[in-house]
Short mmCIF file of C-alpha atoms and ligand atoms in Angstrom, two decimals:
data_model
loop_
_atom_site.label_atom_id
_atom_site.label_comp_id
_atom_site.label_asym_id
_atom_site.label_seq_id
_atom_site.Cartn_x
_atom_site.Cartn_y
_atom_site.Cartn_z
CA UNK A 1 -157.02 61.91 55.58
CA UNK A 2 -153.14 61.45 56.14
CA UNK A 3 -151.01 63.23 54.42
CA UNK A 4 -147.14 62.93 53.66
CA UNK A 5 -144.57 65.33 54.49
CA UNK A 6 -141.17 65.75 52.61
CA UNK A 7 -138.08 67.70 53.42
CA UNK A 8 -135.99 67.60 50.07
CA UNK A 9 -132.38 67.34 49.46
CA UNK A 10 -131.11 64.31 51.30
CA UNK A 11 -128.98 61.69 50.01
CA UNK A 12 -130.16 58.08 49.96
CA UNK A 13 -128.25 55.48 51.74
CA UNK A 14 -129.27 51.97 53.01
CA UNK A 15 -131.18 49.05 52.15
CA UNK A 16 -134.83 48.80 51.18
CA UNK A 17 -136.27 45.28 50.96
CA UNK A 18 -138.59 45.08 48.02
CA UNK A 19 -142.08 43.68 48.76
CA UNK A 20 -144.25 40.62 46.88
CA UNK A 21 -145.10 42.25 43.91
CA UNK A 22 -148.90 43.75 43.54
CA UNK A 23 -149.63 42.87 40.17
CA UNK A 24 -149.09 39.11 40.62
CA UNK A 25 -150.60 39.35 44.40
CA UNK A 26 -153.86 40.16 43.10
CA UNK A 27 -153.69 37.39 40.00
CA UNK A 28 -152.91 35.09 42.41
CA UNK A 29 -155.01 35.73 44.75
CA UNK A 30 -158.13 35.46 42.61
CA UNK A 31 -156.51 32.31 41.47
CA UNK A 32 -157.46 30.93 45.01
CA UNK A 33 -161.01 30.90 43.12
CA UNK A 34 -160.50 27.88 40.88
CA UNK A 35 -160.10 25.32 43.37
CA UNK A 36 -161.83 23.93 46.46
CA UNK A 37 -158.31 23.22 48.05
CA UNK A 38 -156.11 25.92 49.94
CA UNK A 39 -153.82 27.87 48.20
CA UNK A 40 -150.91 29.15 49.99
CA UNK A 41 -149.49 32.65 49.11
CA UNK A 42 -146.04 33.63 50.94
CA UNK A 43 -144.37 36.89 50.52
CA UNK A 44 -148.03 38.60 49.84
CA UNK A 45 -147.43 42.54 50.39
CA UNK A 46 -149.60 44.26 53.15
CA UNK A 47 -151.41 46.99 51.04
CA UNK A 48 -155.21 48.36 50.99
CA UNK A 49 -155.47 46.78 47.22
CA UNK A 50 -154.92 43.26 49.02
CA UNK A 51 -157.19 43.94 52.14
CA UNK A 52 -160.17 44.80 49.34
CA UNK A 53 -159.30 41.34 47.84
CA UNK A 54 -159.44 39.95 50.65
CA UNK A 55 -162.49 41.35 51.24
CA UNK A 56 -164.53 40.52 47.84
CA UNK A 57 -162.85 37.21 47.88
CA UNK A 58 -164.81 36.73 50.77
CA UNK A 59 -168.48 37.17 49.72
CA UNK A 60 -167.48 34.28 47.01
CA UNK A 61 -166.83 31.57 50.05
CA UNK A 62 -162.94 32.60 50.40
CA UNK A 63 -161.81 31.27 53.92
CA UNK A 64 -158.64 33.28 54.47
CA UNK A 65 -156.47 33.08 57.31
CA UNK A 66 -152.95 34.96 57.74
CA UNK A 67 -149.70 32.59 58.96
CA UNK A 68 -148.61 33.95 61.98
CA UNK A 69 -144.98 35.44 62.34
CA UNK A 70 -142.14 33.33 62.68
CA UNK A 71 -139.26 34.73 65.44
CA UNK A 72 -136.66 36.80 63.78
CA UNK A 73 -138.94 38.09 61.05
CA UNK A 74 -139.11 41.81 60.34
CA UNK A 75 -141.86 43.87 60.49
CA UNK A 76 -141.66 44.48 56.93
CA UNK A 77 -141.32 41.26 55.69
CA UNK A 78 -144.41 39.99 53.28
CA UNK A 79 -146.83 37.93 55.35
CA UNK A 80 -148.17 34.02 54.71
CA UNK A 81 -151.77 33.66 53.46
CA UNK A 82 -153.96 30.30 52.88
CA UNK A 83 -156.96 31.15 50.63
CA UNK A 84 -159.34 27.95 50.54
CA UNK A 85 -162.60 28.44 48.14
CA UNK A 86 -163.92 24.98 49.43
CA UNK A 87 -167.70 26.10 48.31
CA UNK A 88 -168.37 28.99 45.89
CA UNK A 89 -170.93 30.57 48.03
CA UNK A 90 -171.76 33.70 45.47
CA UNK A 91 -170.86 34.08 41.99
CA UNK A 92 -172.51 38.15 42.14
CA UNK A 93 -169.48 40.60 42.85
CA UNK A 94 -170.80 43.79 43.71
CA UNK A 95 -170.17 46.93 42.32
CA UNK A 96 -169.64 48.83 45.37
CA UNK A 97 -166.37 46.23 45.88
CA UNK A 98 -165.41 46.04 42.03
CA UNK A 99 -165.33 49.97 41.51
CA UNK A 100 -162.58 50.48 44.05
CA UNK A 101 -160.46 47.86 42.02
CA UNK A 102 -160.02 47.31 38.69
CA UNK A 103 -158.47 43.90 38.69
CA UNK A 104 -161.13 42.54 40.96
CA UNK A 105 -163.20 42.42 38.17
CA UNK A 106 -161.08 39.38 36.69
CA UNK A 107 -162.82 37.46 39.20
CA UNK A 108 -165.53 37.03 36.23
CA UNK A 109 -162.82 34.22 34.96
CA UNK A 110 -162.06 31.22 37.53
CA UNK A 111 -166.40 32.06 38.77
CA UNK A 112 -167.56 30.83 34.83
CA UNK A 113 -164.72 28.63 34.66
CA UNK A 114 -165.11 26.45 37.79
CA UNK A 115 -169.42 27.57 38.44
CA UNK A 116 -170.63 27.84 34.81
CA UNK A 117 -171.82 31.33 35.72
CA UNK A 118 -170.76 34.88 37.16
CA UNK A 119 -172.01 38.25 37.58
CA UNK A 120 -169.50 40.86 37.80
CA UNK A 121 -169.81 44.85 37.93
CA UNK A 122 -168.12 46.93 35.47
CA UNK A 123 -164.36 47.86 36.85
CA UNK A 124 -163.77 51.56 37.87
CA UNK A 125 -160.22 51.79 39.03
CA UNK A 126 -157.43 54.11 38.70
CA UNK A 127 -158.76 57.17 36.36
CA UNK A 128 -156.19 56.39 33.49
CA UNK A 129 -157.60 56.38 29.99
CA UNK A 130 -160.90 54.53 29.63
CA UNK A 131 -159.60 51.57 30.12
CA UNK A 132 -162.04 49.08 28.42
CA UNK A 133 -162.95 45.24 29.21
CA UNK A 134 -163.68 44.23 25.58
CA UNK A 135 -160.62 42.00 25.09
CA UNK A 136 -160.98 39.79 28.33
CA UNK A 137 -164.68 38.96 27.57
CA UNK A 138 -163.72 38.14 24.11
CA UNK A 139 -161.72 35.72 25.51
CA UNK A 140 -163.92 34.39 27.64
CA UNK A 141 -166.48 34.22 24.83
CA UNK A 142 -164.20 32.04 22.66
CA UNK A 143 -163.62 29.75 25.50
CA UNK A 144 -167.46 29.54 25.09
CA UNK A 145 -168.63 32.09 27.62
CA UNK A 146 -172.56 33.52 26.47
CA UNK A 147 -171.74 36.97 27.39
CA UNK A 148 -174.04 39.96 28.47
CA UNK A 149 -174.31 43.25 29.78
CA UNK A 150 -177.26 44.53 31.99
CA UNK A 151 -177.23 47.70 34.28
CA UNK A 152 -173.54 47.55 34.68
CA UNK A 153 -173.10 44.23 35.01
CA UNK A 154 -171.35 41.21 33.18
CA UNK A 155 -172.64 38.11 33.36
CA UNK A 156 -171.22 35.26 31.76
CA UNK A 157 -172.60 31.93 31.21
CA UNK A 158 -171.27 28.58 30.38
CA UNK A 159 -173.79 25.92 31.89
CA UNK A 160 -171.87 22.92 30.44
CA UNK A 161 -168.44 24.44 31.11
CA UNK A 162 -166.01 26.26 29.09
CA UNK A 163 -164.06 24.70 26.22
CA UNK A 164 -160.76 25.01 24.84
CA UNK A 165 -160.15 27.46 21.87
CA UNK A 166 -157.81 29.95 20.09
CA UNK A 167 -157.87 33.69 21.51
CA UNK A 168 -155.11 36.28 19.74
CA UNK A 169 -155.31 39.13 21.13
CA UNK A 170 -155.08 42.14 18.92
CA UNK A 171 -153.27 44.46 21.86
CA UNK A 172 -151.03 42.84 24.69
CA UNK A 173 -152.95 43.18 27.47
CA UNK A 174 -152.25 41.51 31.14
CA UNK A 175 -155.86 41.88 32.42
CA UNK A 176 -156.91 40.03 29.28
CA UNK A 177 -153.92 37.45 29.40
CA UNK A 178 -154.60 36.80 33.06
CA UNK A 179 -158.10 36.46 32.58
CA UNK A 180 -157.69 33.84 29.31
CA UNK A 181 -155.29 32.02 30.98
CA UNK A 182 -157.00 31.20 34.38
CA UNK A 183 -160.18 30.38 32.52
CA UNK A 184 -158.31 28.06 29.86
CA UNK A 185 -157.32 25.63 33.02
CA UNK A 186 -160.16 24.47 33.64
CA UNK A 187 -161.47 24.65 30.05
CA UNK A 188 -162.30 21.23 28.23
CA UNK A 189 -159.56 20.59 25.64
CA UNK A 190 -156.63 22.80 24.12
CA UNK A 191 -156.47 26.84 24.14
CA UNK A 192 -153.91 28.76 22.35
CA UNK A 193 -153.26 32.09 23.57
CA UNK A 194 -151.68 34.58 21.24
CA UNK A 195 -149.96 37.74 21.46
CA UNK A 196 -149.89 37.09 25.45
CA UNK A 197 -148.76 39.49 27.78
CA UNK A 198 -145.27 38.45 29.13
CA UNK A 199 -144.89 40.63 32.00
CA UNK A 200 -143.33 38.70 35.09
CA UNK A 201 -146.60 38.78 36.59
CA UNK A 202 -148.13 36.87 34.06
CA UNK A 203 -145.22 34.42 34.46
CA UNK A 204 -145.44 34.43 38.35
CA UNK A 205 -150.03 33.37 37.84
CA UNK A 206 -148.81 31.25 35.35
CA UNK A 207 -146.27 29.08 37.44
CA UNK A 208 -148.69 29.17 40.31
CA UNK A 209 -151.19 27.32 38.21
CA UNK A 210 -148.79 24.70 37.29
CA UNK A 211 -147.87 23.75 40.82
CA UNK A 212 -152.09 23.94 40.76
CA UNK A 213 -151.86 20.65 38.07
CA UNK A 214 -152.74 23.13 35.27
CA UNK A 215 -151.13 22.16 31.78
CA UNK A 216 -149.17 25.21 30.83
CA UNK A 217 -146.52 25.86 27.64
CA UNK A 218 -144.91 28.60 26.34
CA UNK A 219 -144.73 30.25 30.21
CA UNK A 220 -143.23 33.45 29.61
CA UNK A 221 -143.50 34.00 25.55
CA UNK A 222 -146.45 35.60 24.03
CA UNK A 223 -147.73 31.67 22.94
CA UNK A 224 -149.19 30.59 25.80
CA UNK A 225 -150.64 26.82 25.37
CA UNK A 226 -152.69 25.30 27.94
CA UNK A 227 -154.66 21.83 28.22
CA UNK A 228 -157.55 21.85 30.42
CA UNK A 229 -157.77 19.58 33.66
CA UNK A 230 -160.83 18.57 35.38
CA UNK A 231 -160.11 20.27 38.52
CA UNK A 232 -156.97 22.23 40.44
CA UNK A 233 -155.70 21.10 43.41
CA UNK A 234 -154.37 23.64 45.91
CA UNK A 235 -150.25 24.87 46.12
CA UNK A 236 -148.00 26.80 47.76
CA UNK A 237 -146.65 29.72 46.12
CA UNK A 238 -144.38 33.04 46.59
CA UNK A 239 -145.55 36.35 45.04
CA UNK A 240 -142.38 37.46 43.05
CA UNK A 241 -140.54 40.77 44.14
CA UNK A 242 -141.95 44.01 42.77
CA UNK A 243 -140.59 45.35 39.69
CA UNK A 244 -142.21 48.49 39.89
CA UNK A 245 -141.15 49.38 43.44
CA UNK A 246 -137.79 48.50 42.56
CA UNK A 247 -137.58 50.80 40.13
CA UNK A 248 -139.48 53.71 41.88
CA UNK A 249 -136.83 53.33 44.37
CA UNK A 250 -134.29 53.18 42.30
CA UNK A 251 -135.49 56.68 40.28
CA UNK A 252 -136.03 57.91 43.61
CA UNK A 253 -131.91 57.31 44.29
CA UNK A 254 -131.21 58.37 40.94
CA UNK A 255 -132.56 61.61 41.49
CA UNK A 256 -131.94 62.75 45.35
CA UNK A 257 -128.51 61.04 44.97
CA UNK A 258 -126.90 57.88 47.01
CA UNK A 259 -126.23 54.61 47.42
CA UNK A 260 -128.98 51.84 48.01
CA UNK A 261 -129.31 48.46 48.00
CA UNK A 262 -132.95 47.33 46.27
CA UNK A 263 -133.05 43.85 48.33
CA UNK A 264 -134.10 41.09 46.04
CA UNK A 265 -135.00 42.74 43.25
CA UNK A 266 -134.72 41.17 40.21
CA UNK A 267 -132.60 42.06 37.22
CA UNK A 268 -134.28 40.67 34.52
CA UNK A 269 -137.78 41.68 35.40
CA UNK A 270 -136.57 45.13 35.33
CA UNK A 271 -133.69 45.04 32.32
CA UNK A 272 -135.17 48.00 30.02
CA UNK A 273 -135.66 50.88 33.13
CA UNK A 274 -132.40 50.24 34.20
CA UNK A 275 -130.69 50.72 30.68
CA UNK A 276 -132.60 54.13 31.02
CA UNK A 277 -131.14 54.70 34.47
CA UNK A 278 -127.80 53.83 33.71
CA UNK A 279 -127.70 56.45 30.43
CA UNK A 280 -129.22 59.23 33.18
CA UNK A 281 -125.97 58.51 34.84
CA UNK A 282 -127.41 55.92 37.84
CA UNK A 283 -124.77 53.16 38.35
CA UNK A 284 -126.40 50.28 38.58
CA UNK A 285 -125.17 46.45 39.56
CA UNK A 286 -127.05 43.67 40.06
CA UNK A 287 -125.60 41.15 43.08
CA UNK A 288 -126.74 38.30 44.61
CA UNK A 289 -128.74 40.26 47.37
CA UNK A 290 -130.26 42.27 44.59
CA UNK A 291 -130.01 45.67 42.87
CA UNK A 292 -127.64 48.31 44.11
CA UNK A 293 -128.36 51.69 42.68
CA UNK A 294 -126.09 54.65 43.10
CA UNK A 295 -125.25 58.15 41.69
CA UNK A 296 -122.53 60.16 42.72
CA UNK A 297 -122.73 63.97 42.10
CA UNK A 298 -122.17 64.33 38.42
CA UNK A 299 -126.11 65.08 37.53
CA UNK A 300 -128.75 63.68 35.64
CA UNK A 301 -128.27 63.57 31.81
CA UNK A 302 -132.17 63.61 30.12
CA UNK A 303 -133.03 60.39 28.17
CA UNK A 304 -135.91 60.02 25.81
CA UNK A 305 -138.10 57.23 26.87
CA UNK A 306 -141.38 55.61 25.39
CA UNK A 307 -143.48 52.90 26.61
CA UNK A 308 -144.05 49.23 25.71
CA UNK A 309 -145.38 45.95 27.21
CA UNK A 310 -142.98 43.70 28.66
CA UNK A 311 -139.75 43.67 28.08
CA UNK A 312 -140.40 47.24 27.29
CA UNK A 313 -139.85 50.41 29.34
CA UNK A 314 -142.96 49.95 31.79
CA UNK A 315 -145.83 52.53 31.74
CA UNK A 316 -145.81 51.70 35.42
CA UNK A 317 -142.39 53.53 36.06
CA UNK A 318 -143.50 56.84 33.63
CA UNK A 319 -144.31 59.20 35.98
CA UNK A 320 -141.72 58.15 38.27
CA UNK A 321 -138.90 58.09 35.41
CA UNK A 322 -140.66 62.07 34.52
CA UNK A 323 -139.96 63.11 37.75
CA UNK A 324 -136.20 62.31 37.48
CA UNK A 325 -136.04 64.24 34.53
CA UNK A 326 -137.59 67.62 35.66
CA UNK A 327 -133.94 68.14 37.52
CA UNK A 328 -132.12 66.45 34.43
CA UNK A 329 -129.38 68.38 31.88
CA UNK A 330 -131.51 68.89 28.94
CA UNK A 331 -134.66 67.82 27.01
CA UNK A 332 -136.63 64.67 27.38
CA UNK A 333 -139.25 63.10 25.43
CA UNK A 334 -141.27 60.83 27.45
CA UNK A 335 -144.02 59.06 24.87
CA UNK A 336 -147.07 56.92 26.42
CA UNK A 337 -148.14 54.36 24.47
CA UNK A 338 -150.39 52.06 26.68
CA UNK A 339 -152.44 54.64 28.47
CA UNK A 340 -154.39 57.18 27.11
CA UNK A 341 -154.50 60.24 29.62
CA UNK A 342 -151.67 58.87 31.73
CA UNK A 343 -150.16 62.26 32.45
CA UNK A 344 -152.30 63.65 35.63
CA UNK A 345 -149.07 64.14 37.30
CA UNK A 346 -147.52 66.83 35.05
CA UNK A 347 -150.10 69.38 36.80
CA UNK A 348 -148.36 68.59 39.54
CA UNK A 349 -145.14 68.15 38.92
CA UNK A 350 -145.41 72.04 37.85
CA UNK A 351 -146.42 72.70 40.81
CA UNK A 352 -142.61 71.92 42.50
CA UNK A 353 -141.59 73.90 39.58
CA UNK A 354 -141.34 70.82 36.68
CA UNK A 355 -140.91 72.40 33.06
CA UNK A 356 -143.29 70.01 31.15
CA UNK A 357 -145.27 70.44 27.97
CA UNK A 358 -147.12 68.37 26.75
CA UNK A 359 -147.82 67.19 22.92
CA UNK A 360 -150.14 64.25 22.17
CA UNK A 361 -149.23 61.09 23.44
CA UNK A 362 -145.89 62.62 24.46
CA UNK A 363 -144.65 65.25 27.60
CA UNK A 364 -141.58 67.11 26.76
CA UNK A 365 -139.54 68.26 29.84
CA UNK A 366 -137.04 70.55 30.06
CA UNK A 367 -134.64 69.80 33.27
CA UNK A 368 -134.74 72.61 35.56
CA UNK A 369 -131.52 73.65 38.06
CA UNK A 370 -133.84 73.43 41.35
CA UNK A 371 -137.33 72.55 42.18
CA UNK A 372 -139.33 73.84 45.08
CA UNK A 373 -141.23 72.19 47.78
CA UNK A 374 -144.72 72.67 47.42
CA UNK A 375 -148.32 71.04 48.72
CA UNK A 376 -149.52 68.67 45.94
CA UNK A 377 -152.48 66.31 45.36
CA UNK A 378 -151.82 62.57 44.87
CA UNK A 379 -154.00 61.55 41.75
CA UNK A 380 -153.44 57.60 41.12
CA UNK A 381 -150.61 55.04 42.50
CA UNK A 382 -147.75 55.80 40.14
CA UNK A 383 -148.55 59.56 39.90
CA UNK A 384 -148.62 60.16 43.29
CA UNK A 385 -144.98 58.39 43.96
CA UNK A 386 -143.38 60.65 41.29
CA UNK A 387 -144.44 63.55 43.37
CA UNK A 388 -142.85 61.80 46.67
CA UNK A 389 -140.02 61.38 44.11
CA UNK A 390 -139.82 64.77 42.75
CA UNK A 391 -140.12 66.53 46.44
CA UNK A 392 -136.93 64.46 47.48
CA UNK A 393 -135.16 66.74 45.40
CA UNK A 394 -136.80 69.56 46.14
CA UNK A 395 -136.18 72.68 48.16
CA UNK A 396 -137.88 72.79 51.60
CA UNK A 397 -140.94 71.10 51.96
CA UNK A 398 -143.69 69.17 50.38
CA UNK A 399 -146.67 67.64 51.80
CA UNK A 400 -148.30 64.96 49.50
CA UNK A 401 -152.78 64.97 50.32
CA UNK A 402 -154.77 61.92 48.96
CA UNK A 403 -152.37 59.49 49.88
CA UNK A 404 -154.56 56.39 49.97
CA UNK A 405 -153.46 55.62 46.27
CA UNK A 406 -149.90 55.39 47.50
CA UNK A 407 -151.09 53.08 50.14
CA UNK A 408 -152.98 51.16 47.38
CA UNK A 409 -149.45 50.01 45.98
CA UNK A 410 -146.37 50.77 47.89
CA UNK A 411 -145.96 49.21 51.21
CA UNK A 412 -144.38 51.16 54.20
CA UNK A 413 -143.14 53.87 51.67
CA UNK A 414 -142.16 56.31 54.81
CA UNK A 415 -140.28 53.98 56.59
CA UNK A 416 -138.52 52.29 53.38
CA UNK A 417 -137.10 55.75 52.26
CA UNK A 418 -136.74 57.14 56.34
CA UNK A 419 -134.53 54.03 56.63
CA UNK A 420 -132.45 55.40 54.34
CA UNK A 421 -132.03 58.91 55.54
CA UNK A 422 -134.90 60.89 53.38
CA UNK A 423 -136.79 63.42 55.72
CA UNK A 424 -139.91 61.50 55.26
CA UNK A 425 -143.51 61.37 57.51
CA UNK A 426 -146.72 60.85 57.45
CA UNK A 427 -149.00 62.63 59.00
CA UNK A 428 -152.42 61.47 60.56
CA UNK A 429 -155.44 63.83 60.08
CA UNK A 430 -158.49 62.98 61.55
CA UNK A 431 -161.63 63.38 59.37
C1 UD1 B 1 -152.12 45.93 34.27
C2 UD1 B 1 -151.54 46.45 35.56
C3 UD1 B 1 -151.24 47.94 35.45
C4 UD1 B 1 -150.34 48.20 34.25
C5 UD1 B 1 -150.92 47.58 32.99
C6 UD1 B 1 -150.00 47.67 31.78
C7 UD1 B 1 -152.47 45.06 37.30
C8 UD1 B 1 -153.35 44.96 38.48
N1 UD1 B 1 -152.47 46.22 36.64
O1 UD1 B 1 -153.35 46.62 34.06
O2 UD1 B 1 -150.57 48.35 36.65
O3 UD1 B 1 -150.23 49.60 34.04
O4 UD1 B 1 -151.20 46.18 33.21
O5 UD1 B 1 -148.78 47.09 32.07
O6 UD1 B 1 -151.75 44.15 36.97
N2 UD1 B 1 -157.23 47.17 26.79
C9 UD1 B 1 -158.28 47.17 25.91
N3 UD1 B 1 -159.28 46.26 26.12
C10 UD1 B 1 -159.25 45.36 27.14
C11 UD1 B 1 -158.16 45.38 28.03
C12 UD1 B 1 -157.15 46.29 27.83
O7 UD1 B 1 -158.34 47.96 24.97
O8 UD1 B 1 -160.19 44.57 27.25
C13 UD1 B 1 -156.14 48.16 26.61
C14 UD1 B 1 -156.00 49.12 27.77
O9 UD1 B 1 -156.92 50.20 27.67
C15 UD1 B 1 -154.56 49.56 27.62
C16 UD1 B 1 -153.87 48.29 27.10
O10 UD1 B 1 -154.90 47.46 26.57
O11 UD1 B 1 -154.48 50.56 26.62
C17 UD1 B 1 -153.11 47.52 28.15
O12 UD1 B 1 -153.96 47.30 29.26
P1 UD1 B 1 -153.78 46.02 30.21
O13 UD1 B 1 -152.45 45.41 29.93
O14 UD1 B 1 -154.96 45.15 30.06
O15 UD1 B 1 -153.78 46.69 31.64
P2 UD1 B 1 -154.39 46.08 32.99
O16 UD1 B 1 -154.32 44.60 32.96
O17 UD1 B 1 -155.68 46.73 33.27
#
């Protein structure tokens, strides 16, 4: 298993080109399921979560082929996919596929929507919290869905299709919203979704499906209004940037120091963590290329932080934003609110040295002058960057194990911060 090796205390400079964003890849992807035509994805990030896809779409009838490269493009640059579900083949998705991604399981919505029928495995996923299903098969029930469990399974039923209704959901969630909204397409009639998730991802599926000839209103509030359509047609689409690498990266320069360029990142998807990065003492401005994050050598000044759904502080960026503040001036209160038993990388972080106690829903840290390199154990995607994060700063040398749930979410993460001067490699073990 590969592992990654970090020499601490350089400076950041350079450009890093932000990738297609994961959490509207995978939306969109599965969107690829509710029509017969070929969907076009451009910008879609090379990472092991997208390969499973890829692979799961498959066994449904997915024909996907990858747009070759065009002269001039870099070797990072996202890559051109046409998905084309011309005949649902399978409406079973496995669990042995499902279990090694959560959002795979959303499949369960364009199968009943454009088959009448589905059988999908229980989610397993990144081991945050329990993270339950309920909400997205309530929605799916009051589009009309019969709904039932047996031996792990879902299966949902709607032989004469779904039909338009009124889902509010009593937590935002994205699974759920994505899941409501791709079924309510190609629902008969009118569907009011309430209390939607407005993450940028949930924007990005949503435009997608318009340029698919779904009826769409409200894109981007928490009223999302859709009439149903007969069929989708297919559409060509970019994957937006990724908020949540852009704003790894940019904790990453706020705490080893520097001067980077986040290229095309996006302001306004990202508006709340930079506040927080600007009162630790980052300098941030936006430009028309994209984000440019520095810090000069005055230190980190500790902010209290809690999380929220969009346009909130995003639980996505915790652990990355806690790593920053093991080196800051003071006390910081860092409160979870969407994930239970979010905080596997405090264990961790102690290991480099972190102060960090924890209390509740909350984990208290107390900055510390110096951490120390150390080896640590990756535990899930955003966990396991904080540690890359933390070990930039550190003293001597860290070596990251387990670091297949980096490459689950962060493309070319060695060469992105190499590029700009971190001691940063990865190195191959067999076995
Ligand atoms: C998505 C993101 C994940 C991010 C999270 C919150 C993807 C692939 N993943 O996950 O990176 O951390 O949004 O921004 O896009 N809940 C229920 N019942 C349900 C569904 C959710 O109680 O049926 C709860 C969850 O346990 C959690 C909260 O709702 O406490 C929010 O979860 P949700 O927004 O659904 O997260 P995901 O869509 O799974």
């Amino acid at each position: 298993m590969d592992s990654i090796r970090i020499i601490g205390g350089n400076p950041l400079y350079g450009t890093i080109p932000i990738s297609g964003a994961k959490n509207a890849a995978l939306p969109l992807m599965i969107a690829s399921l509710l029509t017969p035509e070929t969907l076009t994805l451009q910008n879609l990030p090379r990472l092991a979560d997208v390969s499973l896809l890829v692979r799961i779409l498959g066994n449904h009838g997915v024909d996907y082929t990858i747009a070759g490269k065009k002269p001039g493009d870099s070797s990072i640059a996202g890559q051109t996919v046409h998905l084309k579900a011309r005949n649902i083949v399978d409406t079973l998705a496995p669990y042995d596929l499902v279990s090694k991604m959560r959002a795979s399981f959303w499949v369960l919505a364009p199968l009943v929507a454009r088959m009448g029928e589905a059988k999908v495995s229980l989610p397993g996923g990144c081991a945050i919290g329990t993270r339950p299903v309920d909400l997205l098969l309530m929605a799916l029930e009051k589009l009309g869905a019969e709904i039932s469990i047996e031996a792990g399974y879902v299966i949902a039923k709607a032989r004469g299709g779904l039909r338009g209704a009124e889902i509010t959901f009593p937590k935002v969630t994205v699974g759920g919203t994505h899941v409501a909204l791709m079924a309510a397409t190609l629902a008969r009639g009118h569907t009011l979704i309430q209390n939607a998730a407005r993450e940028p991802e949930v924007t990005d599926l949503a435009q997608c499906l318009v340029k698919m000839g779904a009826k769409i209103h409200g894109i981007g509030t928490s009223t999302l209004e859709i009439e149903g359509v007969a069929s989708l047609n297919g559409a060509v689409h970019s994957v937006l940037p990724d908020r949540i690498e852009a704003g790894t990266y940019a904790c990453a320069v706020a705490m080893a120091g520097g001067d980077v360029m986040l290229e095309g990142a996006q302001v306004d998807a990202l508006r709340s963590a930079l506040d927080v990065l600007e009162q630790t003492g980052a300098v941030v401005t936006p430009t028309n290329e994209g984000i440019r994050i520095a810090r000069n050598g005055a230190g980190i000044s500790a902010v209290d932080v809690t999380t929220q759904p969009f346009p909130g502080f995003p639980t996505d960026l915790q652990a990355q934003f806690m790593a920053l503040m093991t080196k800051a001036k003071g006390q910081s209160r860092i409160t979870e609110t969407i994930f239970e038993n979010r905080f596997m990388h405090v264990q961790e972080l102690a290991r480099l040295g972190a102060q960090i106690k924890l209390d509740g829903d909350a984990a208290i840290v107390d900055g510390v002058r110096r951490l120390q390199g150390a080896p640590v154990m990756a535990t899930d995607l955003r966990a396991s960057v904080s540690l890359v994060i933390a070990a930039l700063a550190a003293e001597g040398e860290t070596s990251v194990s387990r670091v297949y749930h980096l490459d689950r979410g962060f493309e070319h993460l060695e060469a992105k911060l190499a590029g700009c001067g971190a001691n940063v490699t990865r190195v191959s073990q067999a076995g």
